[in-house]
CSV table of C-alpha atoms in Angstrom, one decimal:
chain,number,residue,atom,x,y,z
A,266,UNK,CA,-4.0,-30.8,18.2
A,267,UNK,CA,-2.7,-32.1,14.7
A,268,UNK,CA,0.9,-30.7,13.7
A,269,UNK,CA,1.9,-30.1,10.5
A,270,UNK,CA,5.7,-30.1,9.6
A,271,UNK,CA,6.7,-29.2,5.9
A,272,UNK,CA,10.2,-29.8,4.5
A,273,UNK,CA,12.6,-28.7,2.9
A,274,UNK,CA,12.5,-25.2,4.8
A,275,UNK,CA,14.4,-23.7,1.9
A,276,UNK,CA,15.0,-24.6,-1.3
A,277,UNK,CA,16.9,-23.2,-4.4
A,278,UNK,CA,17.1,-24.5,-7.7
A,279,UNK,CA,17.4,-24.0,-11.5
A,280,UNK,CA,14.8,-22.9,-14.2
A,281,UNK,CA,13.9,-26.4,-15.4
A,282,UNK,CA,14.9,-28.4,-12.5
A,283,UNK,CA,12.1,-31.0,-10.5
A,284,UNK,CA,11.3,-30.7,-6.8
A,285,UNK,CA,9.5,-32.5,-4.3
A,286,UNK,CA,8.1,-30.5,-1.1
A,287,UNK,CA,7.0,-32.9,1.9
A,288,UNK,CA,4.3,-32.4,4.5
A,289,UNK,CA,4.2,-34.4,7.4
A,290,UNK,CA,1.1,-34.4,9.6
A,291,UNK,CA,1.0,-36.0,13.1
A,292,UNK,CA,-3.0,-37.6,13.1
A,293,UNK,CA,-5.9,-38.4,10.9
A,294,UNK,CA,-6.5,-35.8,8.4
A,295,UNK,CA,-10.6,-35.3,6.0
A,296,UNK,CA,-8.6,-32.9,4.4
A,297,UNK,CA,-5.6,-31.4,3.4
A,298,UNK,CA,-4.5,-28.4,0.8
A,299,UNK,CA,-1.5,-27.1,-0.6
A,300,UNK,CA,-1.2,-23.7,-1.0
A,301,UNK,CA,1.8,-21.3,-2.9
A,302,UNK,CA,2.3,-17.7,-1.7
A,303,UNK,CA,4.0,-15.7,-4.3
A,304,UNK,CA,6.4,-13.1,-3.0
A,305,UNK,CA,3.6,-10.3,-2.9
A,306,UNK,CA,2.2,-12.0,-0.1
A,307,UNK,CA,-1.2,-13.8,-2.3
A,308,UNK,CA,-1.7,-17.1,-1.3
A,309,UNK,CA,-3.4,-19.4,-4.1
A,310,UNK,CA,-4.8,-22.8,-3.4
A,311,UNK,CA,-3.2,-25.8,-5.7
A,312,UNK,CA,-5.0,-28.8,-4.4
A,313,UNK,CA,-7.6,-29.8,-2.2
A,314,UNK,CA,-6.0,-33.4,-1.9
A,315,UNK,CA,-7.1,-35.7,1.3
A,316,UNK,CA,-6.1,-38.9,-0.6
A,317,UNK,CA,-5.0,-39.8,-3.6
A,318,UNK,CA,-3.1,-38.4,-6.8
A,319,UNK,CA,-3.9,-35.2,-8.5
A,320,UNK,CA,-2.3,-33.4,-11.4
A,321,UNK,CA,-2.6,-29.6,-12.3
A,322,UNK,CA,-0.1,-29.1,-15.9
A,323,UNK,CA,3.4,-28.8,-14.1
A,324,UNK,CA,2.5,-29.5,-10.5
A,325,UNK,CA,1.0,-33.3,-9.0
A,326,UNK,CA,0.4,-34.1,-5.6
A,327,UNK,CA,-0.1,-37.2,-3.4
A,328,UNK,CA,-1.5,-37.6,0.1
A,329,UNK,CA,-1.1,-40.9,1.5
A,330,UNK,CA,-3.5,-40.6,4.1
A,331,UNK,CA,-2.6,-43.7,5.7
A,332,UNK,CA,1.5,-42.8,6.4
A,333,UNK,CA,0.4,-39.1,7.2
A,334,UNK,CA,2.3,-37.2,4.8
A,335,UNK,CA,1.6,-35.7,1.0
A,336,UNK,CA,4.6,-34.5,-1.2
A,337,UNK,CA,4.0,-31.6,-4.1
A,338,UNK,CA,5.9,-32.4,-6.9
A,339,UNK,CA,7.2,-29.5,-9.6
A,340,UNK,CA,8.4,-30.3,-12.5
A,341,UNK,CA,10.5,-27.9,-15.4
A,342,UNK,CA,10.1,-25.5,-13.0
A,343,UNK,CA,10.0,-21.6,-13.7
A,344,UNK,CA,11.1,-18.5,-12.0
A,345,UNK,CA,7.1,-17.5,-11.2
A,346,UNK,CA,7.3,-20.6,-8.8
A,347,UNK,CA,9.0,-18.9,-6.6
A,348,UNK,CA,7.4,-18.3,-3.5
A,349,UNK,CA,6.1,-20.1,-0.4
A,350,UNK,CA,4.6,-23.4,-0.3
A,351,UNK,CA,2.2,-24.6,2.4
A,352,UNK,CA,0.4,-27.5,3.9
A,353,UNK,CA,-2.7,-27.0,5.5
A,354,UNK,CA,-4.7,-30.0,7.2
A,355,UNK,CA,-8.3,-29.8,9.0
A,356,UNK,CA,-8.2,-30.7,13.0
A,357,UNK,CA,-11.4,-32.7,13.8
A,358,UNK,CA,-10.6,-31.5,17.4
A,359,UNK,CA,-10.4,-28.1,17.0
A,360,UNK,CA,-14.0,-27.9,14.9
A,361,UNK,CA,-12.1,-28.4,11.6
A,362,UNK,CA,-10.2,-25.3,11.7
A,363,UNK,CA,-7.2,-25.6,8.8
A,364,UNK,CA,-4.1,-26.3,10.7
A,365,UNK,CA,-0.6,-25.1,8.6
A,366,UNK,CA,3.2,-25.6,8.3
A,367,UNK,CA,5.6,-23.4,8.2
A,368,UNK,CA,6.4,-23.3,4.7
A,369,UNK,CA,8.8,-24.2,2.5
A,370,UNK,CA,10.2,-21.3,0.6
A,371,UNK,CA,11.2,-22.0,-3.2
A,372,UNK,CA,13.6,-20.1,-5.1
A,373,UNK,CA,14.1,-20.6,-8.7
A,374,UNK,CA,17.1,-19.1,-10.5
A,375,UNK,CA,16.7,-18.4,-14.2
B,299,UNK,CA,-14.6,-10.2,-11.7
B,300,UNK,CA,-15.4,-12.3,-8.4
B,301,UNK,CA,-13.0,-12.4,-5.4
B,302,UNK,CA,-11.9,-10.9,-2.3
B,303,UNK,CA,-10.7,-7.1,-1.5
B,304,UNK,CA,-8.8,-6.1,1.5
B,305,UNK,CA,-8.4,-2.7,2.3
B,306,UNK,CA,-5.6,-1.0,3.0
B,307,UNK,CA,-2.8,-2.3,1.2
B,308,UNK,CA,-0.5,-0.7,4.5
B,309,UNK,CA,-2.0,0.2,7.9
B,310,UNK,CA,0.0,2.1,10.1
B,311,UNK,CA,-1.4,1.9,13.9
B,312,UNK,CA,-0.2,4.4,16.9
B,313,UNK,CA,0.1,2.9,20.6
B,314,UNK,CA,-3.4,3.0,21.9
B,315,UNK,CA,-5.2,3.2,18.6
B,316,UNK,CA,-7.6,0.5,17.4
B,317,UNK,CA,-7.6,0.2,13.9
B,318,UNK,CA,-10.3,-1.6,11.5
B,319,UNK,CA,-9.2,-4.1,8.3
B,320,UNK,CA,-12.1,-4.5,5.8
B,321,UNK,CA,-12.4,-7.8,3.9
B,322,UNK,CA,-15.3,-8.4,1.5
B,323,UNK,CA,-15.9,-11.2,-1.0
B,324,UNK,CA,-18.6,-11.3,-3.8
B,325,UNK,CA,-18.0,-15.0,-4.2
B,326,UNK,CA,-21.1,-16.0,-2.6
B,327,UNK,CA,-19.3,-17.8,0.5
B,328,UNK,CA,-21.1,-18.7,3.6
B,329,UNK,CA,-17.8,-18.6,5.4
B,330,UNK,CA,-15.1,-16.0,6.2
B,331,UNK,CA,-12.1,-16.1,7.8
B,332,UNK,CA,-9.1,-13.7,9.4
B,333,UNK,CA,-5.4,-14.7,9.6
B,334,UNK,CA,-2.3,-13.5,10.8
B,335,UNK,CA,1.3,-14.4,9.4
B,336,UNK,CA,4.3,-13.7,11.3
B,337,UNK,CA,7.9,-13.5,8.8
B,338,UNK,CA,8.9,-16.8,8.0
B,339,UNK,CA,5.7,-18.6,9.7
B,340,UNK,CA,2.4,-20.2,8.7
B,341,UNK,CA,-0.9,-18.9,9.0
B,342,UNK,CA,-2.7,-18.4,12.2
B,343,UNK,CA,-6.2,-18.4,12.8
B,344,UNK,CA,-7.6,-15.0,14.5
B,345,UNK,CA,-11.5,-15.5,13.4
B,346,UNK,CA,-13.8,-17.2,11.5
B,347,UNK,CA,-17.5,-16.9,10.6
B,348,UNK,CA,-19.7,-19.9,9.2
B,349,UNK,CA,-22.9,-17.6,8.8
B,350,UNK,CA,-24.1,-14.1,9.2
B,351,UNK,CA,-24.2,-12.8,12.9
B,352,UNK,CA,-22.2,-15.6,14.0
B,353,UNK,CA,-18.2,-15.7,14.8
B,354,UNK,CA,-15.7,-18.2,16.5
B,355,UNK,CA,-12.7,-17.5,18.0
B,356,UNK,CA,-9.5,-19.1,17.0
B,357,UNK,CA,-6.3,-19.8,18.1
B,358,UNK,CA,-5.3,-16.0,18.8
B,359,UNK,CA,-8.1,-14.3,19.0
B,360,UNK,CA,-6.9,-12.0,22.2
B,361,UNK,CA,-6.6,-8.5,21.5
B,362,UNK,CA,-9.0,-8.9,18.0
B,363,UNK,CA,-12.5,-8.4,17.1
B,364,UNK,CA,-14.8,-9.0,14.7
B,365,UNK,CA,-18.5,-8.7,13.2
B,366,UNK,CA,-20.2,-10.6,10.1
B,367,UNK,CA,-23.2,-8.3,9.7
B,368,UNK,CA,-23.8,-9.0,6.1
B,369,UNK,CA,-22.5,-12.3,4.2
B,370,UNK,CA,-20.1,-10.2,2.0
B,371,UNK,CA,-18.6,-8.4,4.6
B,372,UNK,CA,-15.8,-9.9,7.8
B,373,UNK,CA,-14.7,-6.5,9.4
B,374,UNK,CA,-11.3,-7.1,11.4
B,375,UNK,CA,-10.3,-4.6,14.2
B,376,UNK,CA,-6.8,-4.5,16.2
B,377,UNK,CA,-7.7,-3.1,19.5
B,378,UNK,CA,-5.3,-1.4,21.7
B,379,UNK,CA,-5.0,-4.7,23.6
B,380,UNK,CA,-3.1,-5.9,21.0
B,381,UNK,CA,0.3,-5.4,22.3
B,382,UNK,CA,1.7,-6.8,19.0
B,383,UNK,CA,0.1,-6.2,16.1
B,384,UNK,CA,2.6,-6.0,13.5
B,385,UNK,CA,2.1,-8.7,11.1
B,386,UNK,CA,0.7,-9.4,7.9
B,387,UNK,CA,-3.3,-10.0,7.8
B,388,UNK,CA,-5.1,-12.3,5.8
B,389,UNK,CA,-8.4,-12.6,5.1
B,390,UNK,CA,-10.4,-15.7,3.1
B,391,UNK,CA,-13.9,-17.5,2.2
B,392,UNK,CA,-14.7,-20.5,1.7
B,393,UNK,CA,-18.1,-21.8,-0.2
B,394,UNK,CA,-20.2,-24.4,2.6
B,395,UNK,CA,-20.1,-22.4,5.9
B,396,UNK,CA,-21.7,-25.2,8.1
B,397,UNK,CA,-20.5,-28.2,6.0
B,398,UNK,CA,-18.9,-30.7,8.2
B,399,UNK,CA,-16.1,-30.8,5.9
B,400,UNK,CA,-13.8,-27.4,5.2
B,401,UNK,CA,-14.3,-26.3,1.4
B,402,UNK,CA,-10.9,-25.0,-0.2
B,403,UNK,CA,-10.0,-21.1,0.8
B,404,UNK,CA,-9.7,-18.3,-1.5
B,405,UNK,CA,-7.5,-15.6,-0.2
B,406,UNK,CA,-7.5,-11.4,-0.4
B,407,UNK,CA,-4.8,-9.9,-1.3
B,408,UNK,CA,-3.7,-9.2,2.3
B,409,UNK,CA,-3.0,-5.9,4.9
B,410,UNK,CA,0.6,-5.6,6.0
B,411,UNK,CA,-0.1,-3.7,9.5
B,412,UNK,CA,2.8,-1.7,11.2
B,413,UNK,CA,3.0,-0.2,14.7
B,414,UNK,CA,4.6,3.6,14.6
Protein backbone atom coordinates (compact mmCIF):
# COMPACT_ATOMS: atom_id res chain seq x y z
CA UNK A 1 0.00 0.00 0.00
CA UNK A 2 0.74 3.83 -0.48
CA UNK A 3 2.87 5.40 2.39
CA UNK A 4 2.60 8.69 3.47
CA UNK A 5 5.57 10.47 5.21
CA UNK A 6 5.00 14.13 6.47
CA UNK A 7 7.90 16.34 7.54
CA UNK A 8 9.03 18.39 9.73
CA UNK A 9 7.81 16.02 12.75
CA UNK A 10 8.03 19.07 14.92
CA UNK A 11 8.06 22.50 14.44
CA UNK A 12 8.23 25.69 16.54
CA UNK A 13 8.11 29.12 15.53
CA UNK A 14 7.09 32.76 16.07
CA UNK A 15 3.71 34.60 15.81
CA UNK A 16 4.20 36.04 12.33
CA UNK A 17 6.70 33.67 11.05
CA UNK A 18 5.97 31.46 7.44
CA UNK A 19 6.26 27.66 7.33
CA UNK A 20 6.18 25.07 4.90
CA UNK A 21 4.92 21.37 5.93
CA UNK A 22 5.92 18.48 3.30
CA UNK A 23 4.06 15.31 2.56
CA UNK A 24 5.70 12.78 0.68
CA UNK A 25 3.62 9.87 -0.79
CA UNK A 26 5.20 6.65 -2.16
CA UNK A 27 2.56 5.99 -5.54
CA UNK A 28 -0.16 7.44 -7.57
CA UNK A 29 -2.46 9.43 -5.55
CA UNK A 30 -6.88 10.74 -7.06
CA UNK A 31 -6.68 12.36 -3.97
CA UNK A 32 -5.06 13.90 -1.29
CA UNK A 33 -6.23 16.31 1.83
CA UNK A 34 -4.58 18.21 4.42
CA UNK A 35 -6.07 18.21 7.61
CA UNK A 36 -5.05 20.46 11.09
CA UNK A 37 -5.96 18.96 14.49
CA UNK A 38 -6.16 21.62 17.12
CA UNK A 39 -4.91 20.62 20.53
CA UNK A 40 -8.54 19.51 21.71
CA UNK A 41 -8.27 16.67 19.49
CA UNK A 42 -10.85 18.19 16.32
CA UNK A 43 -9.56 17.59 13.18
CA UNK A 44 -10.67 20.13 10.33
CA UNK A 45 -10.12 19.62 6.72
CA UNK A 46 -8.04 22.53 4.77
CA UNK A 47 -7.84 21.18 1.29
CA UNK A 48 -8.98 18.66 -0.82
CA UNK A 49 -5.94 19.14 -3.19
CA UNK A 50 -4.97 16.07 -5.83
CA UNK A 51 -3.13 18.61 -8.14
CA UNK A 52 -2.58 21.81 -8.37
CA UNK A 53 -2.51 25.22 -6.24
CA UNK A 54 -5.12 26.26 -3.83
CA UNK A 55 -5.31 29.18 -1.47
CA UNK A 56 -7.51 29.51 1.69
CA UNK A 57 -6.66 33.53 3.31
CA UNK A 58 -3.31 32.54 5.23
CA UNK A 59 -2.78 28.98 4.16
CA UNK A 60 -1.87 27.66 0.13
CA UNK A 61 -1.13 24.36 -0.83
CA UNK A 62 0.42 22.51 -3.79
CA UNK A 63 0.33 18.78 -4.85
CA UNK A 64 2.58 18.00 -7.54
CA UNK A 65 1.07 14.83 -8.35
CA UNK A 66 3.70 13.97 -10.65
CA UNK A 67 6.93 14.12 -7.99
CA UNK A 68 4.56 12.59 -5.21
CA UNK A 69 4.67 15.12 -2.59
CA UNK A 70 2.32 18.45 -1.69
CA UNK A 71 3.80 21.17 0.81
CA UNK A 72 1.17 23.39 3.03
CA UNK A 73 2.41 26.66 3.27
CA UNK A 74 1.39 29.23 6.41
CA UNK A 75 2.06 32.41 6.32
CA UNK A 76 1.93 35.40 9.34
CA UNK A 77 1.20 32.68 11.35
CA UNK A 78 -0.90 32.81 14.65
CA UNK A 79 -0.93 31.02 17.97
CA UNK A 80 -4.51 29.29 16.97
CA UNK A 81 -2.25 27.34 14.30
CA UNK A 82 -1.11 25.45 16.63
CA UNK A 83 -1.87 21.93 16.40
CA UNK A 84 -1.28 18.93 14.18
CA UNK A 85 -1.05 18.84 10.63
CA UNK A 86 -1.80 15.89 8.45
CA UNK A 87 -1.68 14.33 5.02
CA UNK A 88 -4.09 12.04 4.00
CA UNK A 89 -3.98 10.29 0.39
CA UNK A 90 -6.58 7.67 -1.10
CA UNK A 91 -5.00 3.95 -1.88
CA UNK A 92 -6.67 2.61 -5.14
CA UNK A 93 -5.55 -0.80 -3.73
CA UNK A 94 -6.99 -0.75 -0.63
CA UNK A 95 -10.68 0.36 -2.16
CA UNK A 96 -9.79 4.08 -1.75
CA UNK A 97 -9.53 4.05 1.92
CA UNK A 98 -7.58 7.60 3.07
CA UNK A 99 -4.20 6.54 3.92
CA UNK A 100 -2.32 9.31 6.66
CA UNK A 101 1.05 10.56 8.03
CA UNK A 102 2.05 10.87 11.06
CA UNK A 103 1.78 14.51 11.50
CA UNK A 104 3.61 17.27 11.85
CA UNK A 105 3.02 19.13 15.08
CA UNK A 106 3.16 23.05 14.96
CA UNK A 107 3.83 25.24 17.72
CA UNK A 108 3.44 28.88 17.50
CA UNK A 109 4.88 31.15 20.28
CA UNK A 110 3.24 34.48 20.68
CA UNK B 1 -26.43 23.68 13.18
CA UNK B 2 -25.29 20.58 10.88
CA UNK B 3 -22.39 18.22 11.94
CA UNK B 4 -21.26 15.34 13.81
CA UNK B 5 -21.78 14.40 17.73
CA UNK B 6 -19.84 11.76 19.52
CA UNK B 7 -20.81 10.70 22.71
CA UNK B 8 -19.08 10.43 25.53
CA UNK B 9 -16.58 13.07 25.66
CA UNK B 10 -14.44 10.19 28.22
CA UNK B 11 -15.21 6.50 28.35
CA UNK B 12 -13.84 4.58 30.92
CA UNK B 13 -13.89 0.62 30.12
CA UNK B 14 -13.17 -2.31 32.83
CA UNK B 15 -11.26 -5.66 31.67
CA UNK B 16 -13.92 -7.75 30.11
CA UNK B 17 -16.43 -4.96 29.43
CA UNK B 18 -17.52 -4.09 25.95
CA UNK B 19 -18.34 -0.59 25.68
CA UNK B 20 -20.49 1.25 22.80
CA UNK B 21 -19.23 4.94 21.08
CA UNK B 22 -22.24 6.66 19.35
CA UNK B 23 -21.50 8.83 16.30
CA UNK B 24 -24.31 10.51 14.44
CA UNK B 25 -24.16 13.19 11.66
CA UNK B 26 -27.20 15.22 10.29
CA UNK B 27 -25.08 16.27 7.30
CA UNK B 28 -26.86 14.04 5.00
CA UNK B 29 -23.70 11.79 4.25
CA UNK B 30 -23.95 8.41 2.62
CA UNK B 31 -20.74 7.52 4.28
CA UNK B 32 -19.41 6.98 7.82
CA UNK B 33 -16.37 6.19 9.19
CA UNK B 34 -14.52 5.11 12.67
CA UNK B 35 -10.80 5.85 13.54
CA UNK B 36 -8.47 5.29 16.02
CA UNK B 37 -5.33 7.67 16.96
CA UNK B 38 -2.63 6.46 18.99
CA UNK B 39 -0.35 9.63 20.89
CA UNK B 40 1.78 11.07 18.43
CA UNK B 41 0.32 8.94 15.35
CA UNK B 42 -1.96 9.32 12.45
CA UNK B 43 -5.31 8.05 11.99
CA UNK B 44 -6.21 4.46 11.57
CA UNK B 45 -9.00 3.05 9.90
CA UNK B 46 -11.31 0.68 12.24
CA UNK B 47 -14.60 0.89 9.97
CA UNK B 48 -16.31 2.37 7.35
CA UNK B 49 -19.82 2.30 5.91
CA UNK B 50 -20.73 3.58 2.23
CA UNK B 51 -24.61 2.91 2.72
CA UNK B 52 -27.13 1.78 5.29
CA UNK B 53 -26.82 -2.04 6.35
CA UNK B 54 -23.54 -2.26 4.79
CA UNK B 55 -19.88 -2.03 6.59
CA UNK B 56 -16.14 -2.76 5.66
CA UNK B 57 -13.50 -3.59 7.68
CA UNK B 58 -10.30 -1.65 7.73
CA UNK B 59 -7.03 -1.86 8.68
CA UNK B 60 -7.68 -2.74 12.43
CA UNK B 61 -10.78 -3.86 12.66
CA UNK B 62 -9.97 -6.91 15.22
CA UNK B 63 -11.54 -6.65 18.42
CA UNK B 64 -14.36 -3.77 16.97
CA UNK B 65 -17.71 -3.81 15.80
CA UNK B 66 -20.07 -1.98 14.14
CA UNK B 67 -23.72 -1.42 12.65
CA UNK B 68 -25.18 1.38 10.17
CA UNK B 69 -28.86 0.74 10.75
CA UNK B 70 -30.02 4.21 9.85
CA UNK B 71 -27.96 6.75 7.59
CA UNK B 72 -27.39 9.13 10.61
CA UNK B 73 -26.27 6.79 12.88
CA UNK B 74 -22.39 4.56 12.85
CA UNK B 75 -22.55 2.88 16.40
CA UNK B 76 -18.84 1.75 17.41
CA UNK B 77 -18.36 -1.01 20.12
CA UNK B 78 -14.93 -2.09 21.93
CA UNK B 79 -15.39 -5.67 22.71
CA UNK B 80 -13.57 -7.39 25.29
CA UNK B 81 -11.33 -8.78 22.59
CA UNK B 82 -9.87 -5.69 22.39
CA UNK B 83 -6.87 -6.14 24.44
CA UNK B 84 -5.90 -2.43 23.91
CA UNK B 85 -8.30 -0.15 23.68
CA UNK B 86 -7.02 2.93 24.98
CA UNK B 87 -6.83 5.43 22.39
CA UNK B 88 -8.55 8.30 21.06
CA UNK B 89 -11.70 7.57 18.72
CA UNK B 90 -12.75 9.35 15.75
CA UNK B 91 -15.55 9.23 14.00
CA UNK B 92 -16.43 11.07 10.28
CA UNK B 93 -18.81 11.29 7.06
CA UNK B 94 -18.18 12.07 4.02
CA UNK B 95 -20.98 13.18 1.26
CA UNK B 96 -20.83 10.35 -2.01
CA UNK B 97 -20.77 6.93 -0.21
CA UNK B 98 -20.35 4.79 -3.42
CA UNK B 99 -18.53 7.48 -5.53
CA UNK B 100 -15.42 6.04 -6.89
CA UNK B 101 -13.59 8.95 -5.71
CA UNK B 102 -13.35 9.69 -1.59
CA UNK B 103 -15.35 13.09 -0.89
CA UNK B 104 -13.48 15.29 1.83
CA UNK B 105 -14.22 14.08 5.67
CA UNK B 106 -15.77 15.98 8.31
CA UNK B 107 -14.91 14.95 11.74
CA UNK B 108 -16.87 14.62 15.47
CA UNK B 109 -15.42 15.89 18.09
CA UNK B 110 -13.89 12.61 19.14
CA UNK B 111 -14.09 9.84 22.43
CA UNK B 112 -10.89 9.60 24.35
CA UNK B 113 -11.40 5.81 25.75
CA UNK B 114 -9.38 4.69 28.93
CA UNK B 115 -8.96 1.14 30.32
CA UNK B 116 -9.35 1.14 34.44
Amino acid sequence: GIQVEQSPPDLILQEGANSTLRCNFSDSVNNLQWFHQNPWGQLINLFYIPSGTKQNGRLSATTVATERYSLLYISSSQTTDSGVYFCAVEDMDSNYQLIWGAGTKLIIKP
Amino acid sequence: DGGITQSPKYLFRKEGQNVTLSCEQNLNHDAMYWYRQDPGQGLRLIYYSQIVNDFQKGDIAEGYSVSREKKESFPLTVTSAQKNPTAFYLCASSHKGNSRFQETQYFGPGTRLLVL
